[in-house]
CSV table of C-alpha atoms and ligand atoms in Angstrom, one decimal:
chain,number,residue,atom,x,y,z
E,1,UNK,CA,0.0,0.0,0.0
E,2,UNK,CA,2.8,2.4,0.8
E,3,UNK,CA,2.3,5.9,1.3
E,4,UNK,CA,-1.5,6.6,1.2
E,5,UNK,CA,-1.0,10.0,1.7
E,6,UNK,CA,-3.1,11.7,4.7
E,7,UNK,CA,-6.1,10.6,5.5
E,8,UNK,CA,-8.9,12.3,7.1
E,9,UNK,CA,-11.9,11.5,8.9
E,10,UNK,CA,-14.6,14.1,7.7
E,11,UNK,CA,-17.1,15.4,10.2
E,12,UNK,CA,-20.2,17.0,10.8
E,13,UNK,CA,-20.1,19.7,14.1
E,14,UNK,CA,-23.5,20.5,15.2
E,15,UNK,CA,-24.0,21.9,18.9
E,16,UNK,CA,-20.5,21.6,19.9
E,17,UNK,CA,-21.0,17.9,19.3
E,18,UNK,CA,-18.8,16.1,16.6
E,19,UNK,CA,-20.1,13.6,14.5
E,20,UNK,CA,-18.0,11.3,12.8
E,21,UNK,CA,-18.9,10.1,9.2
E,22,UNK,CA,-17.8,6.7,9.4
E,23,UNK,CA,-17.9,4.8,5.8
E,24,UNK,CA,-16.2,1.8,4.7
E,25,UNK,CA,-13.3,3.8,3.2
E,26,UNK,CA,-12.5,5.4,6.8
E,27,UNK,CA,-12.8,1.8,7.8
E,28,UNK,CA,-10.2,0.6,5.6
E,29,UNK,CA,-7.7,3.2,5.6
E,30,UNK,CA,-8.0,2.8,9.9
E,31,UNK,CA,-8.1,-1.1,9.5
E,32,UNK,CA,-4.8,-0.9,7.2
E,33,UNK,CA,-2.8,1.7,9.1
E,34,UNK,CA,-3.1,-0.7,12.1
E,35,UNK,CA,-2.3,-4.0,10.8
E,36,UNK,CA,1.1,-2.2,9.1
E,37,UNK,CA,1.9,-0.8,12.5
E,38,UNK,CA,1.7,-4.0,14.1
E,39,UNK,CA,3.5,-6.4,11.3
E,40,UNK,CA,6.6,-3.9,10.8
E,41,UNK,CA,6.7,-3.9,15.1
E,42,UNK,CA,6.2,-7.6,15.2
E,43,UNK,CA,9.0,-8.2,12.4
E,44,UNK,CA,11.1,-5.7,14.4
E,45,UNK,CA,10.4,-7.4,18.0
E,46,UNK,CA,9.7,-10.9,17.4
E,47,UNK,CA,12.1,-11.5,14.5
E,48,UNK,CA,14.8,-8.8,14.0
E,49,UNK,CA,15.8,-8.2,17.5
E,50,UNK,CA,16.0,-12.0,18.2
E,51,UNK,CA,18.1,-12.6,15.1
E,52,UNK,CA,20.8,-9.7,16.9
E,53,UNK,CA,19.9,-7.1,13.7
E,54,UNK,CA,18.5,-4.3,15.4
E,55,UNK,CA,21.2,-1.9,16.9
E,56,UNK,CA,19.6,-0.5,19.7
E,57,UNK,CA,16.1,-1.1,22.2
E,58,UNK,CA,12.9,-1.7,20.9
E,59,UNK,CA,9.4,-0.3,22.3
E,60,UNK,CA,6.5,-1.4,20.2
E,61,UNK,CA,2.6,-0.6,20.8
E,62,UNK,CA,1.1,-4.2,20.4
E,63,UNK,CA,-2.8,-3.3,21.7
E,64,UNK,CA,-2.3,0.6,21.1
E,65,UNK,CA,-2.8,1.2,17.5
E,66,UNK,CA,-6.4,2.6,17.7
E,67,UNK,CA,-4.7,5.8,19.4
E,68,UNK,CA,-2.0,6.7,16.9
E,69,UNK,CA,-4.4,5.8,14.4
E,70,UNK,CA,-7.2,7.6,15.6
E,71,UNK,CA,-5.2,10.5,16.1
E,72,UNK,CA,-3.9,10.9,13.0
E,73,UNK,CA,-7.2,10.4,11.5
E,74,UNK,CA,-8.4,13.5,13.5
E,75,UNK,CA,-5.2,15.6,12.6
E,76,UNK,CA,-4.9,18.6,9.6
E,77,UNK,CA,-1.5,17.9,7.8
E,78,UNK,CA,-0.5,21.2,9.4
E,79,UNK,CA,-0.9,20.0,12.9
E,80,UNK,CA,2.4,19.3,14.4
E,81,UNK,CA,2.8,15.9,15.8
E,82,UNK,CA,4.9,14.6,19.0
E,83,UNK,CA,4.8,11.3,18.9
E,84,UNK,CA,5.9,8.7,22.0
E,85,UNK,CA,7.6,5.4,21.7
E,86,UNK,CA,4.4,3.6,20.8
E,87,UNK,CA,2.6,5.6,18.5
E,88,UNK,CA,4.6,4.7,15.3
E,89,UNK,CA,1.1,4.6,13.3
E,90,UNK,CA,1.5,8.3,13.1
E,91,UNK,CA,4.6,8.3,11.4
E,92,UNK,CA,3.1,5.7,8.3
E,93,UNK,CA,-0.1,8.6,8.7
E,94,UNK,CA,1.9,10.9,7.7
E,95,UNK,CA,3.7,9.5,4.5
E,96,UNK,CA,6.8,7.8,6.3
E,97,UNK,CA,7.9,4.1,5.0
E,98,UNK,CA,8.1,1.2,6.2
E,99,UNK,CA,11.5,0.3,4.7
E,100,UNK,CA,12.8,4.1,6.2
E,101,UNK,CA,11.4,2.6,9.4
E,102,UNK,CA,13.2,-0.5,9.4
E,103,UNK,CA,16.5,1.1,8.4
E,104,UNK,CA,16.1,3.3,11.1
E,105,UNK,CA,15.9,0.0,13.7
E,106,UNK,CA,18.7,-1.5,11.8
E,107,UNK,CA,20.8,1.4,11.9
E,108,UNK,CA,21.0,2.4,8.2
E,109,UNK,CA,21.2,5.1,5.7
E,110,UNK,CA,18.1,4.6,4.8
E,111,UNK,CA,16.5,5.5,8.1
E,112,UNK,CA,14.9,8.5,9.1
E,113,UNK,CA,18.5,9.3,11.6
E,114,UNK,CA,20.5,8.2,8.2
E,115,UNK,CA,21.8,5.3,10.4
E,116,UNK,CA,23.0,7.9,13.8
E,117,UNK,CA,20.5,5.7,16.3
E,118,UNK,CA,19.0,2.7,15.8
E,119,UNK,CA,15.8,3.2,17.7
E,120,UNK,CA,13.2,5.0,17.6
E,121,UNK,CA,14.1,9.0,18.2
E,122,UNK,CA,13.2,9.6,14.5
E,123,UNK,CA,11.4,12.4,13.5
E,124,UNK,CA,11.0,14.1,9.7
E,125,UNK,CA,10.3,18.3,10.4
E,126,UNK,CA,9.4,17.9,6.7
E,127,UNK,CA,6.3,16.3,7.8
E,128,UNK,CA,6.0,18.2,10.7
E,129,UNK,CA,6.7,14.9,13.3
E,130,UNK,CA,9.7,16.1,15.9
E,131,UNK,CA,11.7,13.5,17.0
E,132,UNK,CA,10.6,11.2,20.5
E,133,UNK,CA,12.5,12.8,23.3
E,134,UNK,CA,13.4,9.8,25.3
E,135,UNK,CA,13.3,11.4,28.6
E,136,UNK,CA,10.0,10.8,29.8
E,137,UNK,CA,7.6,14.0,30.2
E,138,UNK,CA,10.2,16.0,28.9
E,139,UNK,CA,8.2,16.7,25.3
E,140,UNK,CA,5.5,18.2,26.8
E,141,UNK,CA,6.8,21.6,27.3
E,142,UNK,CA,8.7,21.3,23.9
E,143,UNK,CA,5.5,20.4,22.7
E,144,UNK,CA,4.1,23.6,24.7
E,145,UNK,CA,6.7,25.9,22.8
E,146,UNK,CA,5.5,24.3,19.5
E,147,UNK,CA,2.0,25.4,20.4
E,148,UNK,CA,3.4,28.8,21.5
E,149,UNK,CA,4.8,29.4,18.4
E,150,UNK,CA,1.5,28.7,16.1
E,151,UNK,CA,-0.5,31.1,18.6
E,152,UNK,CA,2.3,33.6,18.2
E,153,UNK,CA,1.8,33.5,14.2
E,154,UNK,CA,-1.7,33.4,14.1
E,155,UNK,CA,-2.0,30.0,12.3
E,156,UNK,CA,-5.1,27.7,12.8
E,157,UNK,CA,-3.0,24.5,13.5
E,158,UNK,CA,-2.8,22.6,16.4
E,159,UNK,CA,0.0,20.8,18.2
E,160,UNK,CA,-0.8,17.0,19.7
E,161,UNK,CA,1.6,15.4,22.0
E,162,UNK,CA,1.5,11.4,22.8
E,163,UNK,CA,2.6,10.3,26.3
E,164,UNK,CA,2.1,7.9,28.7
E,165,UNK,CA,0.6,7.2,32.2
E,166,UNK,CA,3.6,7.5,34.0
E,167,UNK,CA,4.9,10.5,31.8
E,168,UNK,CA,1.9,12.8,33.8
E,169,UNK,CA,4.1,12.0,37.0
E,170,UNK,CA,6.9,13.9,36.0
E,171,UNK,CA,7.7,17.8,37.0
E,172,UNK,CA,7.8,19.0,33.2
E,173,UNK,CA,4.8,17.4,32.3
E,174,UNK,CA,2.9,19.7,34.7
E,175,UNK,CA,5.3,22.6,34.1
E,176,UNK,CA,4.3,22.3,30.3
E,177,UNK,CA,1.1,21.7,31.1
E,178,UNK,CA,0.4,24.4,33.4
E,179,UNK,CA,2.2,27.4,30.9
E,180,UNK,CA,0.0,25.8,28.1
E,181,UNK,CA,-3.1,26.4,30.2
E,182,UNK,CA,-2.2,29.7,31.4
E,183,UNK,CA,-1.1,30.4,27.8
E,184,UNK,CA,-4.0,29.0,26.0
E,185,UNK,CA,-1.7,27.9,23.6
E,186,UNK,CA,-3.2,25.4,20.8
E,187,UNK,CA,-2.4,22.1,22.6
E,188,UNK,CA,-3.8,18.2,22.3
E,189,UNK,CA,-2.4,16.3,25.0
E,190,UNK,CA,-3.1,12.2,24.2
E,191,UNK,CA,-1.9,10.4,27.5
E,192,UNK,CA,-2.4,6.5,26.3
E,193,UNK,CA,-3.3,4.5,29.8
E,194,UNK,CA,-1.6,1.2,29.3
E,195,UNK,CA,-1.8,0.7,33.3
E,196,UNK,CA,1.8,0.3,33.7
E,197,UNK,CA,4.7,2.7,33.2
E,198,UNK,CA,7.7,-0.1,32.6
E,199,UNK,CA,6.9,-2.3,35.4
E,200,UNK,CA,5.1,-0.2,37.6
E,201,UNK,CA,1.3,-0.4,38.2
E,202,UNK,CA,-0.9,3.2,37.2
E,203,UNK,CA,-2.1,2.8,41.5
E,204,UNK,CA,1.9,2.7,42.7
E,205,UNK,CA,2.9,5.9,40.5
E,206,UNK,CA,-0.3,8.4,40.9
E,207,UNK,CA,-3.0,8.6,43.6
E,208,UNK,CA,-5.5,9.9,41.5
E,209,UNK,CA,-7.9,7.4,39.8
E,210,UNK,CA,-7.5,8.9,36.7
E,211,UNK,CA,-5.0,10.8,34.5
E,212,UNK,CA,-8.0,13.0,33.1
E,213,UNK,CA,-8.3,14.0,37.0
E,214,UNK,CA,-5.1,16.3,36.3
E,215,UNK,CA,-6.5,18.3,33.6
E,216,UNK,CA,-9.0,20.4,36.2
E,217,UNK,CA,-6.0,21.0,38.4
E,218,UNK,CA,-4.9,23.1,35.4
E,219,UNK,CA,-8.3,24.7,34.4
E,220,UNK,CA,-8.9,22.5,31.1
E,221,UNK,CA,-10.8,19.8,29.5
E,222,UNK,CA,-10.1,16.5,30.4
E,223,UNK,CA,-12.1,13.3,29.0
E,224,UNK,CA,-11.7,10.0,29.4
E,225,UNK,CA,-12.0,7.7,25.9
E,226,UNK,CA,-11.8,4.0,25.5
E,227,UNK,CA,-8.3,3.6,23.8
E,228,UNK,CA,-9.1,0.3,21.7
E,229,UNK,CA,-11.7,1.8,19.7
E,230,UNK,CA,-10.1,3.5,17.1
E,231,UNK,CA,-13.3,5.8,16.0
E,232,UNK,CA,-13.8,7.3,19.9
E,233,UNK,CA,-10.2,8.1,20.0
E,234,UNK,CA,-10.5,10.0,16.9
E,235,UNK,CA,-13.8,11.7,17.6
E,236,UNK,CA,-12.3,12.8,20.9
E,237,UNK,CA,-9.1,14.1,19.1
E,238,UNK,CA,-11.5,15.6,16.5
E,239,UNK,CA,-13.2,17.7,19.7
E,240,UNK,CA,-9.9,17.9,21.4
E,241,UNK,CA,-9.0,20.3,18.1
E,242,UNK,CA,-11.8,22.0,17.8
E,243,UNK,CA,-11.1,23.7,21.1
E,244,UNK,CA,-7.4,24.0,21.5
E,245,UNK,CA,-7.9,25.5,17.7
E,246,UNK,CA,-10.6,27.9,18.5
E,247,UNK,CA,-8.4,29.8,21.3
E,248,UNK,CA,-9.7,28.0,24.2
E,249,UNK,CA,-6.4,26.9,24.7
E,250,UNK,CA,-4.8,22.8,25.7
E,251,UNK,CA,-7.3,19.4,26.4
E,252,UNK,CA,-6.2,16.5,27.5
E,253,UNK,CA,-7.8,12.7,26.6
E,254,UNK,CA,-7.2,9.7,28.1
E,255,UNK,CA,-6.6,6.7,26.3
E,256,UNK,CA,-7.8,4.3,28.6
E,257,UNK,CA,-6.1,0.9,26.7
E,258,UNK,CA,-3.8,-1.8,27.7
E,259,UNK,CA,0.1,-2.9,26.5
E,260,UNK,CA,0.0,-6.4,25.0
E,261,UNK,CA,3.7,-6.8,25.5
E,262,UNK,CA,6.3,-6.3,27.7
E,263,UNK,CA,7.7,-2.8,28.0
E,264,UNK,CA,10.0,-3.4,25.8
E,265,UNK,CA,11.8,-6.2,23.5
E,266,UNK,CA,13.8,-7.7,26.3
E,267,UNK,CA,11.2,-7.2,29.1
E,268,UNK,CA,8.5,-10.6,29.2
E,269,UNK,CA,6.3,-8.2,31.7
E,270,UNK,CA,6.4,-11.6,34.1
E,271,UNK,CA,5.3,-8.9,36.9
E,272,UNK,CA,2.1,-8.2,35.0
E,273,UNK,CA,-0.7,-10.7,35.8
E,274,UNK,CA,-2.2,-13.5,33.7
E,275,UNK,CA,-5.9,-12.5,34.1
E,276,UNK,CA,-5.2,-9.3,32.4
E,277,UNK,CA,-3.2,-10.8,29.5
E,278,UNK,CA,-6.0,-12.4,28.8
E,279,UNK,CA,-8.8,-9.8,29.5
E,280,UNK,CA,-7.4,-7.6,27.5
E,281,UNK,CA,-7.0,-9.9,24.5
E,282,UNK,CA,-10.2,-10.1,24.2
E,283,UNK,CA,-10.5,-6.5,23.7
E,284,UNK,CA,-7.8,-6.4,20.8
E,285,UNK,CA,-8.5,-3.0,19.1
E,286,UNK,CA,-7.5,-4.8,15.3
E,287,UNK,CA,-9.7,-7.6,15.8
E,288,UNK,CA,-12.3,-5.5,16.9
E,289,UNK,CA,-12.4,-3.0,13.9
E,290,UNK,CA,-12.4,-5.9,12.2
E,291,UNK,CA,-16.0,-7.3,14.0
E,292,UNK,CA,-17.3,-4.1,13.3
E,293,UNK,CA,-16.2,-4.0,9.6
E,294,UNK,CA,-18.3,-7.2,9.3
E,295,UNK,CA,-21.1,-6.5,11.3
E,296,UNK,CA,-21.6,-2.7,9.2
E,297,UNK,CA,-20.9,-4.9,6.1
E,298,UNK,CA,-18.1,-2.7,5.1
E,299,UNK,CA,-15.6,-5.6,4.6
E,300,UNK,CA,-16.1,-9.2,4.6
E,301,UNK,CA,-13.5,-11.7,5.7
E,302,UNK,CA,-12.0,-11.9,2.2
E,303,UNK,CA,-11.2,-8.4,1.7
E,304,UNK,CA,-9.6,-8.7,5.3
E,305,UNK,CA,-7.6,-10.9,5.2
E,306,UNK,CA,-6.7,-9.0,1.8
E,307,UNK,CA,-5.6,-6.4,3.5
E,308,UNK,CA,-2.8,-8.8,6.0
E,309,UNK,CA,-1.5,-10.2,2.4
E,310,UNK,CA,-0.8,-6.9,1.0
E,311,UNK,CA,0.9,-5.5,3.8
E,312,UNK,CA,2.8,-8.5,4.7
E,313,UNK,CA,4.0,-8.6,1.4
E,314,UNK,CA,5.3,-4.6,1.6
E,315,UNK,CA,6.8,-5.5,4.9
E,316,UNK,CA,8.7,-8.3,3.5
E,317,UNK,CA,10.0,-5.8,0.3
E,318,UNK,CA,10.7,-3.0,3.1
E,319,UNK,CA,13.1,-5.4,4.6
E,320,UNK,CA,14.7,-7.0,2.0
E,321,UNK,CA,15.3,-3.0,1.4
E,322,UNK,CA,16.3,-2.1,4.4
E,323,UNK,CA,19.0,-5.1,4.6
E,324,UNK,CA,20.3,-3.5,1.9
E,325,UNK,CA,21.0,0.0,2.7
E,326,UNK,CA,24.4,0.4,3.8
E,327,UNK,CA,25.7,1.3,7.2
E,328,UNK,CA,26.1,5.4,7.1
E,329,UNK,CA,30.4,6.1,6.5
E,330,UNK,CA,32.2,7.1,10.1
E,331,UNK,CA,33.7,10.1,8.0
E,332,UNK,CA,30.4,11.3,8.3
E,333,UNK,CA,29.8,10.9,11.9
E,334,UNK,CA,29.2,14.5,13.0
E,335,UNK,CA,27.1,15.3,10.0
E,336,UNK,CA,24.1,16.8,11.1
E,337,UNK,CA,24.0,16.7,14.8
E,338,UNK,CA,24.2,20.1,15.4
E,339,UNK,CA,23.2,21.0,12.3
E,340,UNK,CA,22.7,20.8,8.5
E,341,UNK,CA,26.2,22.0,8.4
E,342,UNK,CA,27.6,19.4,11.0
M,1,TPP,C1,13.0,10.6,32.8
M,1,TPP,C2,13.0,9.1,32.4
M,1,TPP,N1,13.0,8.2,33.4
M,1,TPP,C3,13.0,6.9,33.0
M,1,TPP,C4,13.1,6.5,31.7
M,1,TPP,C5,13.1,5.1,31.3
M,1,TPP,N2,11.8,4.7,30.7
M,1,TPP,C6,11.5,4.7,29.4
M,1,TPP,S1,9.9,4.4,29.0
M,1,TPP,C7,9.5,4.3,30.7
M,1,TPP,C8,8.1,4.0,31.1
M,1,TPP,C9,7.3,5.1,30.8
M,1,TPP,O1,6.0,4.8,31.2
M,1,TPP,P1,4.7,5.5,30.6
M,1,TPP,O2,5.0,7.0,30.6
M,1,TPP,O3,3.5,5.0,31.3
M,1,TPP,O4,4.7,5.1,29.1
M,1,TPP,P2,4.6,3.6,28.4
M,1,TPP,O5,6.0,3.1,28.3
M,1,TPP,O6,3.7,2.8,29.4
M,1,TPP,O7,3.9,3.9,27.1
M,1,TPP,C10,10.7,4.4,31.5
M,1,TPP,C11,10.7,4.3,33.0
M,1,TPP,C12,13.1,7.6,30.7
M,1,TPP,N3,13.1,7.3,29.4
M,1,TPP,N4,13.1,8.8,31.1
């Protein structure tokens, strides 16, 4: 499928209230973006990493994809985008490849960093995604300054910023939060709830029951969404907009989903118990689109499982691409670290 360019969910606003207009095509466009983002993270996790090809940690969003997804239905191609270390739906949203992304992991040319990290802190300004900061919380009041600086020239975009549970209990999360609310500055804040921030349960990092039960502390809109269906999550993002666009300044939705993996590659998540592995299975946010594609009668099981064949085979090209990209030349080490001029 490659790069299907930006795609949009269309919508109807009456009474403050916005309707999604869901159709077969949003469907499929959603349904496709998600099954991409989990082969290329499974080839990465289950099969690259093992087979010692990947040059640095991997962080994948197995049981997340509705919320990148859903996002990036919601956003304008002007919005800026912040992405965290499971949203990498956002970055195929946005016209980013699969074999770039796989490079990247692999440390090559080819990849977004031109082979400088092999991990995820990739980012294309071109397309208006800044790089994951990998010190937790630490994007939001980056993110804040991003806002700032579309209030400050008057342009109709909004900035959205991806973090986690246990991001919202770090200082500059409410630091970035707070000036953004004081500020009114254009902000989406998307916290996804996977109950655990590494190994830690949500009730062992916050006292709150909720992350949404921040936002009042600040003076702005919280809501809480379920995370697994990909439509909510966008409809919410869609309102989210809507208000951080029309002045009223930041909002902040919670993604309430669940991590179906470890934290990362190396991590089994042993400390995470069984009943909720297999809860939350149940509640897989692909296989759900999919139940809903059926029952609508947007997609039957052929075109479905259409849809896995085509992007398995891409994944499969992207690789073999990516295996061939060379591994960037050490005379060119301090190329563009600090710079385009090095
Ligand atoms: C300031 C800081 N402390 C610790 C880490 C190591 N670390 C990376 S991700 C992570 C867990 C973050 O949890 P959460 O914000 O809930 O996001 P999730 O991984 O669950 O999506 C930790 C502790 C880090 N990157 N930055």
């Amino acid at each position: 499928m490659g790069a299907v360019g930006p795609v949009r969910a269309t919508q109807t606003v009456r009474n403050n209230a916005v309707t999604l207009e869901l159709d077969s095509g949003l469907a499929l466009s959603a349904l496709r973006y998600m099954i991409l983002t989990r082969e290329v993270e499974d080839r990465i996790e289950k099969k690259l990493y093992r087979q010692g090809k990947i040059v640095g940690g991997v962080y994948v969003g197995r049981g997340q994809e509705a919320i990148a997804v859903g996002a990036g239905l919601a956003a304008e191609p002007d919005d800026i985008l912040f992405p965290c270390h499971r949203d990498l739906g956002l970055y195929f949203m946005r016209g980013v490849l699969p074999r770039q992304v796989f490079a990247q992991y692999m440390g090559r040319v080819g990849g977004l960093t031109r082979g400088k990290d092999g991990n995820m802190h990739m980012g294309d300004l071109n397309l208006k995604i800044v790089a994951i900061i990998s010190a937790i919380g630490a994007a939001i009041p980056v993110a804040a300054g991003a806002a700032l600086s579309l209030k400050y020239k008057g342009l109709p975009h909004a900035t959205f910023v991806f973090f986690g549970d246990g991001a919202t209990s770090r200082g500059d999360w409410h630091e970035g939060v707070n000036m953004a609310a004081v500020l009114k500055l254009p902000l989406v804040l998307i916290c996804n709830n996977n109950m655990y921030a590494y190994s830690t349960p949500l009730e062992k990092q916050m006292a709150c029951q909720n992350v949404a039960d921040r936002g009042p502390a600040y003076g702005i809109p919280s809501e809480i969404v379920d995370g697994n269906d990909v439509f909510a999550v966008c409809q919410a993002v869609r309102r989210a907009r809507e208000h951080a666009c029309s002045g009223q300044g930041p909002y902040l939705i919670e993604c309430k989903t669940f991590r179906m993996t470890g934290h990362a590659a190396h991590d089994a998540g042993l400390y995470v118990p069984k009943h909720l592995w297999e809860e939350w299975a149940k509640k897989d946010p692909i296989e759900r689109l999919e139940r809903l594609m059926r029952t609508r009668g947007w997609a039957d099981q052929a075109e479905i499982d259409q849809v896995y064949k085509d992007v398995r085979n891409e994944v499969d090209e992207a690789i073999d691409w990516a295996e061939h990209s060379p591994y960037p030349d050490p005379a060119e080490l301090l190329d563009n670290v600090y710079g385009p001029e090095g």
